[in-house]
Short mmCIF file of C-alpha atoms in Angstrom, two decimals:
data_model
loop_
_atom_site.label_atom_id
_atom_site.label_comp_id
_atom_site.label_asym_id
_atom_site.label_seq_id
_atom_site.Cartn_x
_atom_site.Cartn_y
_atom_site.Cartn_z
CA UNK A 13 -36.38 1.32 3.00
CA UNK A 14 -34.25 -1.71 1.48
CA UNK A 15 -35.95 -4.71 0.33
CA UNK A 16 -36.14 -7.02 3.61
CA UNK A 17 -35.14 -9.83 1.47
CA UNK A 18 -31.71 -8.28 0.17
CA UNK A 19 -29.33 -9.15 3.15
CA UNK A 20 -25.52 -8.90 3.70
CA UNK A 21 -24.92 -12.36 3.02
CA UNK A 22 -26.94 -12.10 0.11
CA UNK A 23 -26.99 -9.18 -2.49
CA UNK A 24 -24.72 -9.87 -5.47
CA UNK A 25 -22.60 -8.24 -7.84
CA UNK A 26 -23.07 -3.86 -8.16
CA UNK A 27 -21.42 -0.85 -8.75
CA UNK A 28 -19.03 -1.16 -5.45
CA UNK A 29 -17.24 -4.03 -7.41
CA UNK A 30 -17.25 -1.42 -10.60
CA UNK A 31 -15.53 0.65 -8.55
CA UNK A 32 -13.58 -1.54 -7.11
CA UNK A 33 -11.83 -2.77 -10.31
CA UNK A 34 -11.20 0.76 -11.43
CA UNK A 35 -9.26 0.74 -7.75
CA UNK A 36 -7.56 -2.42 -8.90
CA UNK A 37 -6.52 -0.65 -12.62
CA UNK A 38 -5.56 2.41 -11.06
CA UNK A 39 -3.92 0.64 -8.13
CA UNK A 40 -2.07 -1.34 -11.32
CA UNK A 41 -0.86 1.07 -13.66
CA UNK A 42 1.22 3.39 -10.88
CA UNK A 43 3.06 0.72 -10.25
CA UNK A 44 3.82 -0.26 -13.13
CA UNK A 45 5.28 3.33 -13.15
CA UNK A 46 6.64 3.43 -9.80
CA UNK A 47 7.88 -0.23 -10.60
CA UNK A 48 9.54 0.04 -14.35
CA UNK A 49 12.56 2.38 -12.65
CA UNK A 50 13.94 -0.33 -11.35
CA UNK A 51 14.57 -2.45 -14.47
CA UNK A 52 14.75 0.80 -16.23
CA UNK A 53 18.09 1.96 -14.26
CA UNK A 54 20.13 -1.12 -15.27
CA UNK A 55 19.24 -0.96 -18.84
CA UNK A 56 20.51 2.81 -18.81
CA UNK A 57 23.67 1.86 -17.22
CA UNK A 58 24.46 -1.23 -19.22
CA UNK A 59 27.38 -1.62 -20.66
CA UNK A 60 26.68 -4.19 -23.09
CA UNK A 61 25.15 -1.31 -25.20
CA UNK A 62 27.57 0.91 -25.05
CA UNK A 63 29.13 1.27 -29.21
CA UNK A 64 24.62 1.09 -29.91
CA UNK A 65 24.82 4.81 -31.75
CA UNK A 66 20.29 3.94 -31.22
CA UNK A 67 21.22 3.99 -26.95
CA UNK A 68 22.04 6.45 -24.94
CA UNK A 69 24.07 4.96 -22.06
CA UNK A 70 25.03 6.20 -18.75
CA UNK A 71 28.07 5.94 -16.58
CA UNK A 72 25.85 6.09 -13.52
CA UNK A 73 27.77 4.29 -10.16
CA UNK A 74 25.86 2.00 -7.64
CA UNK A 75 25.13 4.95 -5.95
CA UNK A 76 24.07 7.78 -8.19
CA UNK A 77 21.61 4.24 -9.38
CA UNK A 78 21.23 4.37 -5.31
CA UNK A 79 19.07 7.46 -5.34
CA UNK A 80 18.03 7.05 -8.36
CA UNK A 81 15.75 4.41 -7.25
CA UNK A 82 15.34 6.82 -3.56
CA UNK A 83 14.71 9.39 -5.01
CA UNK A 84 10.49 8.74 -5.75
CA UNK A 85 10.50 8.24 -2.05
CA UNK A 86 11.32 11.45 -1.61
CA UNK A 87 8.42 13.11 -3.11
CA UNK A 88 6.37 10.68 -1.40
CA UNK A 89 7.24 10.81 2.18
CA UNK A 90 6.92 14.86 1.49
CA UNK A 91 2.86 14.77 0.77
CA UNK A 92 1.65 12.13 2.83
CA UNK A 93 -0.04 13.66 4.98
CA UNK A 94 -1.56 16.01 2.61
CA UNK A 95 -2.74 14.26 0.74
CA UNK A 96 -4.63 12.08 2.93
CA UNK A 97 -5.76 14.93 3.90
CA UNK A 98 -6.99 16.42 0.06
CA UNK A 99 -8.25 12.88 -0.68
CA UNK A 100 -10.19 13.55 2.54
CA UNK A 101 -11.47 16.49 1.75
CA UNK A 102 -12.08 16.38 -2.31
CA UNK A 103 -12.90 12.38 -2.54
CA UNK A 104 -10.67 10.00 -3.74
CA UNK A 105 -11.66 10.04 -7.10
CA UNK A 106 -10.14 13.76 -8.48
CA UNK A 107 -6.84 13.12 -5.89
CA UNK A 108 -5.88 9.64 -8.22
CA UNK A 109 -6.85 11.19 -11.43
CA UNK A 110 -4.42 13.82 -10.83
CA UNK A 111 -1.80 11.30 -10.36
CA UNK A 112 -2.11 9.35 -13.23
CA UNK A 113 -2.12 12.47 -15.30
CA UNK A 114 1.33 13.54 -13.59
CA UNK A 115 2.74 10.24 -14.39
CA UNK A 116 1.78 10.34 -18.08
CA UNK A 117 3.07 13.19 -18.49
CA UNK A 118 6.44 12.81 -16.34
CA UNK A 119 7.12 9.52 -17.82
CA UNK A 120 6.39 11.32 -21.56
CA UNK A 121 9.17 13.99 -21.05
CA UNK A 122 11.32 11.84 -18.92
CA UNK A 123 13.60 10.25 -22.20
CA UNK A 124 14.34 13.81 -23.59
CA UNK A 125 14.71 15.35 -19.64
CA UNK A 126 17.55 13.07 -19.19
CA UNK A 127 20.08 14.57 -22.34
CA UNK A 128 18.90 17.87 -20.80
CA UNK A 129 19.99 17.56 -17.14
CA UNK A 130 21.58 13.77 -16.25
CA UNK A 131 20.85 11.49 -13.66
CA UNK A 132 19.89 15.35 -11.06
CA UNK A 133 17.01 15.38 -13.89
CA UNK A 134 16.05 12.05 -13.31
CA UNK A 135 16.10 12.17 -9.75
CA UNK A 136 14.16 15.39 -9.82
CA UNK A 137 11.25 13.47 -12.27
CA UNK A 138 11.05 10.84 -9.84
CA UNK A 139 10.93 13.22 -7.12
CA UNK A 140 7.44 14.79 -8.89
CA UNK A 141 5.69 11.20 -9.83
CA UNK A 142 6.42 10.24 -5.78
CA UNK A 143 4.67 14.01 -5.42
CA UNK A 144 2.09 13.45 -6.80
CA UNK A 145 1.78 9.50 -6.28
CA UNK A 146 2.06 10.01 -2.46
CA UNK A 147 -2.35 9.84 -2.33
CA UNK A 148 -2.63 6.74 -3.69
CA UNK A 149 -2.49 4.68 -0.48
CA UNK A 150 -4.58 7.72 1.41
CA UNK A 151 -6.94 7.57 -1.13
CA UNK A 152 -7.39 4.00 -2.20
CA UNK A 153 -8.42 3.35 2.18
CA UNK A 154 -10.55 6.61 2.00
CA UNK A 155 -12.37 5.56 -1.24
CA UNK A 156 -12.20 1.81 0.87
CA UNK A 157 -14.17 3.53 3.76
CA UNK A 158 -16.96 5.24 1.63
CA UNK A 159 -17.83 2.79 -0.83
CA UNK A 160 -17.72 -1.49 1.45
CA UNK A 161 -19.99 -2.76 3.63
CA UNK A 162 -18.23 -3.84 6.44
CA UNK A 163 -18.55 -7.27 6.33
CA UNK A 164 -17.15 -7.47 2.51
CA UNK A 165 -14.52 -4.67 3.32
CA UNK A 166 -11.18 -7.78 3.99
CA UNK A 167 -11.79 -9.95 0.81
CA UNK A 168 -12.31 -6.60 -1.62
CA UNK A 169 -10.16 -4.61 -0.18
CA UNK A 170 -7.07 -7.35 -0.58
CA UNK A 171 -7.84 -7.83 -4.39
CA UNK A 172 -7.58 -3.89 -4.82
CA UNK A 173 -4.29 -3.66 -2.67
CA UNK A 174 -4.17 -7.37 -5.37
CA UNK A 175 -3.15 -4.39 -7.64
CA UNK A 176 0.40 -3.31 -6.28
CA UNK A 177 1.44 -6.62 -6.79
CA UNK A 178 0.09 -7.28 -10.52
CA UNK A 179 1.14 -3.65 -11.45
CA UNK A 180 4.85 -5.34 -10.21
CA UNK A 181 4.47 -7.80 -12.22
CA UNK A 182 3.55 -6.53 -15.05
CA UNK A 183 6.31 -3.86 -15.01
CA UNK A 184 9.47 -5.92 -14.60
CA UNK A 185 9.18 -8.52 -17.24
CA UNK A 186 7.51 -5.41 -19.79
CA UNK A 187 10.11 -3.28 -18.74
CA UNK A 188 12.91 -6.38 -19.43
CA UNK A 189 11.12 -7.07 -23.24
CA UNK A 190 11.39 -2.88 -23.68
CA UNK A 191 14.90 -2.85 -22.60
CA UNK A 192 16.04 -5.36 -25.08
CA UNK A 193 14.09 -3.55 -28.11
CA UNK A 194 16.56 -0.86 -31.09
CA UNK A 195 14.76 1.93 -29.57
CA UNK A 196 16.30 0.76 -25.72
CA UNK A 197 15.14 2.26 -22.48
CA UNK A 198 13.13 5.01 -23.53
CA UNK A 199 10.23 2.98 -25.05
CA UNK A 200 9.45 2.02 -21.29
CA UNK A 201 8.74 5.23 -20.52
CA UNK A 202 7.08 5.80 -23.53
CA UNK A 203 4.44 2.80 -23.12
CA UNK A 204 4.09 3.97 -19.62
CA UNK A 205 3.10 6.95 -20.32
CA UNK A 206 0.55 5.65 -22.79
CA UNK A 207 -0.66 3.29 -20.15
CA UNK A 208 -1.36 6.47 -17.30
CA UNK A 209 -3.68 8.33 -20.04
CA UNK A 210 -5.32 5.49 -21.24
CA UNK A 211 -5.96 4.28 -17.08
CA UNK A 212 -6.82 7.69 -16.77
CA UNK A 213 -9.90 7.64 -19.12
CA UNK A 214 -11.25 4.91 -17.59
CA UNK A 215 -10.87 6.16 -13.75
CA UNK A 216 -12.89 9.09 -14.61
CA UNK A 217 -15.62 7.93 -16.54
CA UNK A 218 -16.29 4.95 -14.09
CA UNK A 219 -15.20 5.88 -11.17
CA UNK A 220 -16.93 8.08 -7.92
CA UNK A 221 -15.38 9.10 -4.98
CA UNK A 222 -19.29 8.29 -3.29
CA UNK A 223 -21.62 5.83 -3.74
CA UNK A 224 -24.36 8.34 -3.86
CA UNK A 225 -21.83 10.45 -7.08
CA UNK A 226 -22.23 7.07 -9.43
CA UNK A 227 -24.26 7.66 -12.08
CA UNK A 228 -24.86 4.12 -12.18
CA UNK A 229 -25.38 3.48 -8.84
CA UNK A 230 -28.97 2.15 -7.48
CA UNK A 231 -30.39 3.16 -4.82
CA UNK A 232 -31.25 -0.25 -3.48
CA UNK A 233 -27.76 -0.51 -3.44
CA UNK A 234 -26.60 2.57 -2.37
CA UNK A 235 -28.42 2.19 0.59
CA UNK A 236 -27.88 -1.23 1.09
CA UNK A 237 -23.91 -0.32 1.10
CA UNK A 238 -24.41 2.57 3.55
CA UNK A 239 -26.39 0.23 5.96
CA UNK A 240 -23.13 -1.91 5.89
CA UNK A 241 -20.76 0.65 6.24
CA UNK A 242 -21.07 2.51 10.04
CA UNK A 243 -18.77 5.55 9.47
CA UNK A 244 -20.90 9.26 9.32
CA UNK A 245 -23.38 8.56 6.34
CA UNK A 246 -22.74 12.07 4.43
CA UNK A 247 -21.82 13.97 7.77
CA UNK A 248 -18.77 16.30 7.16
CA UNK A 249 -16.58 15.57 10.40
CA UNK A 250 -13.46 17.19 11.30
CA UNK A 251 -10.26 15.62 11.75
CA UNK A 252 -10.19 14.57 15.72
CA UNK A 253 -5.77 15.31 15.59
CA UNK A 254 -5.54 14.87 19.28
CA UNK A 255 -7.02 11.92 19.76
CA UNK A 256 -5.06 9.84 16.69
CA UNK A 257 -1.19 11.23 17.69
CA UNK A 258 -2.37 10.47 20.81
CA UNK A 259 -3.74 6.53 19.90
CA UNK A 260 -1.10 3.95 20.99
CA UNK A 261 -3.09 1.23 18.13
CA UNK A 262 -1.95 3.95 15.48
CA UNK A 263 1.45 4.40 16.88
CA UNK A 264 2.04 0.94 16.88
CA UNK A 265 0.68 0.53 13.16
CA UNK A 266 3.00 3.36 11.59
CA UNK A 267 6.36 0.94 13.43
CA UNK A 268 4.42 -1.81 11.94
CA UNK A 269 4.09 0.07 8.51
CA UNK A 270 8.50 0.43 9.03
CA UNK A 271 8.45 -3.18 8.98
CA UNK A 272 5.99 -4.15 5.72
CA UNK A 273 7.90 -1.11 3.05
CA UNK A 274 11.19 -2.20 4.46
CA UNK A 275 11.51 -5.42 3.38
CA UNK A 276 8.80 -4.12 0.59
CA UNK A 277 11.36 -1.57 -0.97
CA UNK A 278 14.14 -3.65 -1.03
CA UNK A 279 12.60 -6.71 -3.33
CA UNK A 280 11.11 -3.98 -5.32
CA UNK A 281 14.33 -2.26 -5.80
CA UNK A 282 17.02 -3.98 -5.58
CA UNK A 283 15.93 -7.62 -6.88
CA UNK A 284 16.91 -7.21 -10.26
CA UNK A 285 19.96 -6.13 -9.48
CA UNK A 286 20.52 -9.22 -6.85
CA UNK A 287 19.51 -11.65 -9.52
CA UNK A 288 21.31 -10.06 -12.24
CA UNK A 289 24.94 -9.26 -10.48
CA UNK A 290 24.41 -11.17 -7.50
CA UNK A 291 23.27 -14.30 -8.63
CA UNK A 292 24.70 -13.64 -12.81
CA UNK A 293 21.05 -13.40 -14.58
CA UNK A 294 21.25 -11.55 -17.65
CA UNK A 295 18.99 -8.75 -17.30
CA UNK A 296 16.17 -9.94 -19.82
CA UNK A 297 15.88 -12.98 -18.04
CA UNK A 298 16.18 -11.43 -14.06
CA UNK A 299 13.71 -8.14 -15.13
CA UNK A 300 10.80 -11.44 -15.65
CA UNK A 301 12.37 -13.62 -12.65
CA UNK A 302 12.12 -10.90 -10.58
CA UNK A 303 7.74 -10.46 -11.57
CA UNK A 304 7.14 -14.33 -10.35
CA UNK A 305 7.36 -13.51 -6.61
CA UNK A 306 5.38 -10.95 -6.73
CA UNK A 307 2.58 -13.81 -8.09
CA UNK A 308 3.00 -15.32 -5.01
CA UNK A 309 2.50 -12.46 -2.80
CA UNK A 310 -0.96 -11.87 -5.51
CA UNK A 311 -1.53 -14.75 -4.57
CA UNK A 312 -0.95 -15.58 -0.81
CA UNK A 313 -2.75 -11.76 -0.24
CA UNK A 314 -6.35 -12.75 -2.12
CA UNK A 315 -6.13 -16.02 -0.48
CA UNK A 316 -4.90 -14.36 2.88
CA UNK A 317 -8.14 -11.71 2.53
CA UNK A 318 -10.47 -14.25 2.01
CA UNK A 319 -9.59 -17.38 4.09
CA UNK A 320 -9.88 -14.40 7.31
CA UNK A 321 -13.13 -12.44 6.00
CA UNK A 322 -14.89 -16.19 6.63
CA UNK A 323 -13.28 -17.02 10.14
CA UNK A 324 -14.69 -13.78 11.97
CA UNK A 325 -17.48 -14.14 9.86
CA UNK A 326 -18.49 -17.38 11.00
CA UNK A 327 -17.13 -15.76 14.81
CA UNK A 328 -13.67 -18.50 14.52
CA UNK A 329 -11.33 -15.69 16.04
CA UNK A 330 -11.29 -12.23 16.63
CA UNK A 331 -11.54 -9.80 13.93
CA UNK A 332 -8.13 -8.37 16.13
CA UNK A 333 -6.80 -12.00 16.67
CA UNK A 334 -6.97 -12.46 12.84
CA UNK A 335 -5.22 -9.75 11.81
CA UNK A 336 -2.07 -10.40 14.40
CA UNK A 337 -2.41 -13.97 13.60
CA UNK A 338 -2.19 -13.62 9.90
CA UNK A 339 0.52 -10.43 10.03
CA UNK A 340 2.23 -13.01 11.47
CA UNK A 341 2.60 -15.57 8.93
CA UNK A 342 3.50 -12.50 6.61
CA UNK A 343 6.27 -11.03 8.79
CA UNK A 344 7.72 -13.79 9.93
CA UNK A 345 7.72 -15.41 6.82
CA UNK A 346 10.02 -12.41 5.03
CA UNK A 347 12.55 -13.06 7.98
CA UNK A 348 12.72 -16.84 7.58
CA UNK A 349 13.09 -16.19 3.77
CA UNK A 350 15.73 -13.97 3.60
CA UNK A 351 17.55 -15.35 6.34
CA UNK A 352 17.61 -18.50 4.09
CA UNK A 353 18.51 -16.21 0.54
CA UNK A 354 21.47 -14.91 3.06
CA UNK A 355 23.09 -18.31 2.59
CA UNK A 356 22.60 -19.03 -0.63
CA UNK A 357 24.92 -18.83 -3.44
CA UNK A 358 25.68 -18.69 -6.96
CA UNK A 359 25.38 -22.57 -8.07
CA UNK A 360 22.05 -22.56 -6.33
CA UNK A 361 20.07 -20.21 -9.14
CA UNK A 362 17.59 -22.15 -9.02
CA UNK A 363 17.28 -22.89 -5.53
CA UNK A 364 17.36 -18.64 -4.44
CA UNK A 365 14.31 -18.38 -7.11
CA UNK A 366 12.28 -20.67 -5.74
CA UNK A 367 12.73 -18.60 -2.30
CA UNK A 368 11.90 -15.88 -3.59
CA UNK A 369 8.91 -16.97 -4.96
CA UNK A 370 8.22 -18.88 -1.63
CA UNK A 371 9.03 -15.38 0.95
CA UNK A 372 7.14 -13.14 -0.65
CA UNK A 373 3.81 -15.75 -1.53
CA UNK A 374 3.70 -15.96 2.32
CA UNK A 375 4.33 -12.41 2.94
CA UNK A 376 1.61 -11.55 1.49
CA UNK A 377 -0.84 -12.58 3.97
CA UNK A 378 0.16 -9.14 5.36
CA UNK A 379 -2.97 -7.91 3.55
CA UNK A 380 -5.48 -9.34 6.19
CA UNK A 381 -2.93 -7.75 9.26
CA UNK A 382 -1.94 -4.41 9.82
CA UNK A 383 -3.54 -2.19 6.88
CA UNK A 384 -6.84 -3.71 7.91
CA UNK A 385 -6.78 -2.27 11.28
CA UNK A 386 -7.12 1.03 9.99
CA UNK A 387 -10.68 0.41 8.12
CA UNK A 388 -11.66 -1.52 11.61
CA UNK A 389 -10.31 1.63 14.05
CA UNK A 390 -11.35 4.48 12.04
CA UNK A 391 -13.21 3.82 8.45
CA UNK A 392 -14.29 7.47 8.88
CA UNK A 393 -10.30 8.58 8.82
CA UNK A 394 -8.77 5.96 7.69
CA UNK A 395 -7.09 7.39 4.71
CA UNK A 396 -5.84 10.05 7.08
CA UNK A 397 -4.56 7.97 9.21
CA UNK A 398 -2.36 5.79 6.82
CA UNK A 399 -1.10 9.02 5.41
CA UNK A 400 -0.05 9.38 9.52
CA UNK A 401 1.46 5.34 9.32
CA UNK A 402 2.48 5.60 5.06
CA UNK A 403 4.91 8.75 6.09
CA UNK A 404 6.49 7.52 9.39
CA UNK A 405 7.24 3.80 7.47
CA UNK A 406 8.56 5.79 4.11
CA UNK A 407 11.60 6.75 5.98
CA UNK A 408 12.09 2.71 5.44
CA UNK A 409 11.46 3.42 1.58
CA UNK A 410 14.00 6.17 1.48
CA UNK A 411 16.98 4.82 3.95
CA UNK A 412 16.55 1.37 2.78
CA UNK A 413 18.08 1.36 -0.97
CA UNK A 414 20.81 4.01 0.54
CA UNK A 415 22.34 1.68 3.02
CA UNK A 416 21.71 -1.17 0.38
CA UNK A 417 24.26 0.70 -1.76
CA UNK A 418 26.23 1.49 0.89
CA UNK A 419 26.49 -2.00 2.24
CA UNK A 420 27.30 -3.10 -1.14
CA UNK A 421 29.92 -0.57 -2.11
CA UNK A 422 29.97 -0.18 -5.87
CA UNK A 423 29.86 -4.44 -6.21
CA UNK A 424 27.09 -5.96 -6.60
CA UNK A 425 28.30 -9.13 -7.09
CA UNK A 426 29.74 -9.50 -3.39
CA UNK A 427 27.23 -12.10 -2.04
CA UNK A 428 28.52 -11.80 1.31
CA UNK A 429 27.10 -8.17 1.39
CA UNK A 430 24.02 -9.25 0.37
CA UNK A 431 23.73 -11.54 3.34
CA UNK A 432 24.52 -8.26 5.86
CA UNK A 433 21.18 -6.52 3.81
CA UNK A 434 18.77 -9.51 4.49
CA UNK A 435 19.54 -10.21 7.80
CA UNK A 436 19.10 -7.16 8.53
CA UNK A 437 15.96 -6.37 7.25
CA UNK A 438 14.83 -9.89 8.09
CA UNK A 439 16.23 -8.37 11.40
CA UNK A 440 13.58 -5.47 11.18
CA UNK A 441 10.19 -7.66 9.85
CA UNK A 442 10.73 -9.36 13.53
CA UNK A 443 11.08 -6.43 15.33
CA UNK A 444 8.26 -4.63 14.02
CA UNK A 445 5.99 -7.14 14.22
CA UNK A 446 6.23 -7.71 17.74
CA UNK A 447 5.56 -4.38 18.54
CA UNK A 448 2.05 -4.80 16.69
CA UNK A 449 1.09 -7.93 18.15
CA UNK A 450 1.76 -6.41 21.65
CA UNK A 451 0.53 -2.92 21.22
CA UNK A 452 -1.75 -3.33 18.19
CA UNK A 453 -5.37 -2.96 17.84
CA UNK A 454 -8.03 -3.51 15.70
CA UNK A 455 -11.57 -2.00 18.16
CA UNK A 456 -12.84 0.74 16.61
CA UNK A 457 -11.92 4.05 18.43
CA UNK A 458 -14.73 6.23 20.30
CA UNK A 459 -13.04 9.78 18.80
CA UNK A 460 -14.36 7.47 15.15
CA UNK A 461 -18.26 7.84 15.78
CA UNK A 462 -19.81 11.31 14.28
CA UNK A 463 -21.48 12.07 17.33
CA UNK A 464 -18.36 11.48 19.88
CA UNK A 465 -17.34 15.21 19.89
CA UNK A 466 -21.27 16.30 21.00
CA UNK A 467 -20.87 13.29 23.52
CA UNK A 468 -17.89 14.60 24.88
CA UNK A 469 -18.85 18.86 25.32
CA UNK A 470 -22.97 17.78 26.62
CA UNK A 471 -23.70 18.19 29.90
CA UNK A 472 -22.69 15.44 31.99
CA UNK A 473 -26.70 14.98 33.10
CA UNK A 474 -27.41 14.93 29.81
CA UNK A 475 -25.85 11.92 28.92
CA UNK A 476 -25.82 10.23 32.43
CA UNK A 477 -27.75 7.09 31.91
CA UNK A 478 -31.09 6.88 33.49
CA UNK A 479 -30.70 4.46 36.91
CA UNK A 480 -33.26 0.90 36.59
CA UNK A 481 -35.46 0.57 39.20
CA UNK A 482 -33.35 -1.57 40.91
CA UNK A 483 -30.49 1.42 41.09
CA UNK A 484 -33.13 3.81 42.57
CA UNK A 485 -34.45 1.65 45.70
CA UNK A 486 -30.57 0.74 46.53
CA UNK A 487 -30.52 5.23 46.54
CA UNK A 488 -33.75 5.57 48.09
CA UNK A 489 -32.69 3.30 50.98
CA UNK A 490 -29.29 4.45 51.40
CA UNK A 491 -30.64 8.71 52.36
CA UNK A 492 -32.08 6.80 55.17
CA UNK A 493 -29.02 5.20 57.04
#
């Protein structure tokens, strides 16, 4: 038995924290590969270097750029559910290793392939990256459900998913700097390829799919983790598809996820274009400024996760109330920020940047909101459920760049058209948060328990609770009347 002195309140650093660091590094690397394209496509179409013989510049209009930027999410959406099932079947480690290696190969080959097939081959490469990276969130959620005790889950999950912001913070300024070199945009892809292979080596040697598989795990820490998991403890469970698909809570989270991805992808994909074309900030500066809001978002992520966990661990608010409170701060904050941004002109560049930073800082509070509900509802099937909600949510990922390019009509300098885009996404954020407030839940589902099927199929007399002496007396008395 685990020592009585090692409680959930005083157990210190361990292998589970090393695992969390590896997961965060994996998240950072894959988001650098994902996010660099927003700056790379601007560098690939930079007419100011048209006469530079060392760099190839392409004549792609805004619609073509929109297709390139959205193509990642075509493959990403297709593999969401298979990715979740593969992560549950084979564990998160090998699935994420494949994603890292595939992204490294694609990025390394893309500069050569684009000369052969033009923008169509770029789309094909991005689709392939989307297919392999579709497993990122389902596999990560599966790993979190197997590694983190319930009372530690919110803070460490916030740190792990903070890698999405850190990756974006690094990707945008780094891509802008690399694009300014003599080699130009090609160096962006070569550098990312090297990063993917380096991260693959770290992931292979220092991570594991479960605590029992990690070569550095101690028996004491393994017992501590397993006692706090509140999951199947190694028992292989079949996925209760009918129960999951009939869950109102799951569909509420899917709709909420649409609001999250729509706003995130708008900033992730189109912010460099808005800063460069709409506000007339140079490509190099716009790439650097694009990273600042994500620093704020990372700070909001970490603060909200830590504060939320303290609030419900101390019994100040219920877990469900905390989830809805912090999600509302994030989503409504995003809507207010977008509404304010839509009325900022080119003469107020500094104000626009301040609003961008403030908006994404507040938006980071959703990290302690709807995303955590999947782990609350079903630690055993959180990865599978996330693959379902992410599949629905990626409709927003696909259509946001396309709708944005349609509204802008190849004129990214027209701020009145940017206003329409911002107000549409603001409305989506508010509506999806209302759905979460009404239908969202953080209660653990009956069908998540390992013995759910046994209880369901058991003889009713066997599972009927024993009668108390008072109840037996009443039944005996009823027989005589």
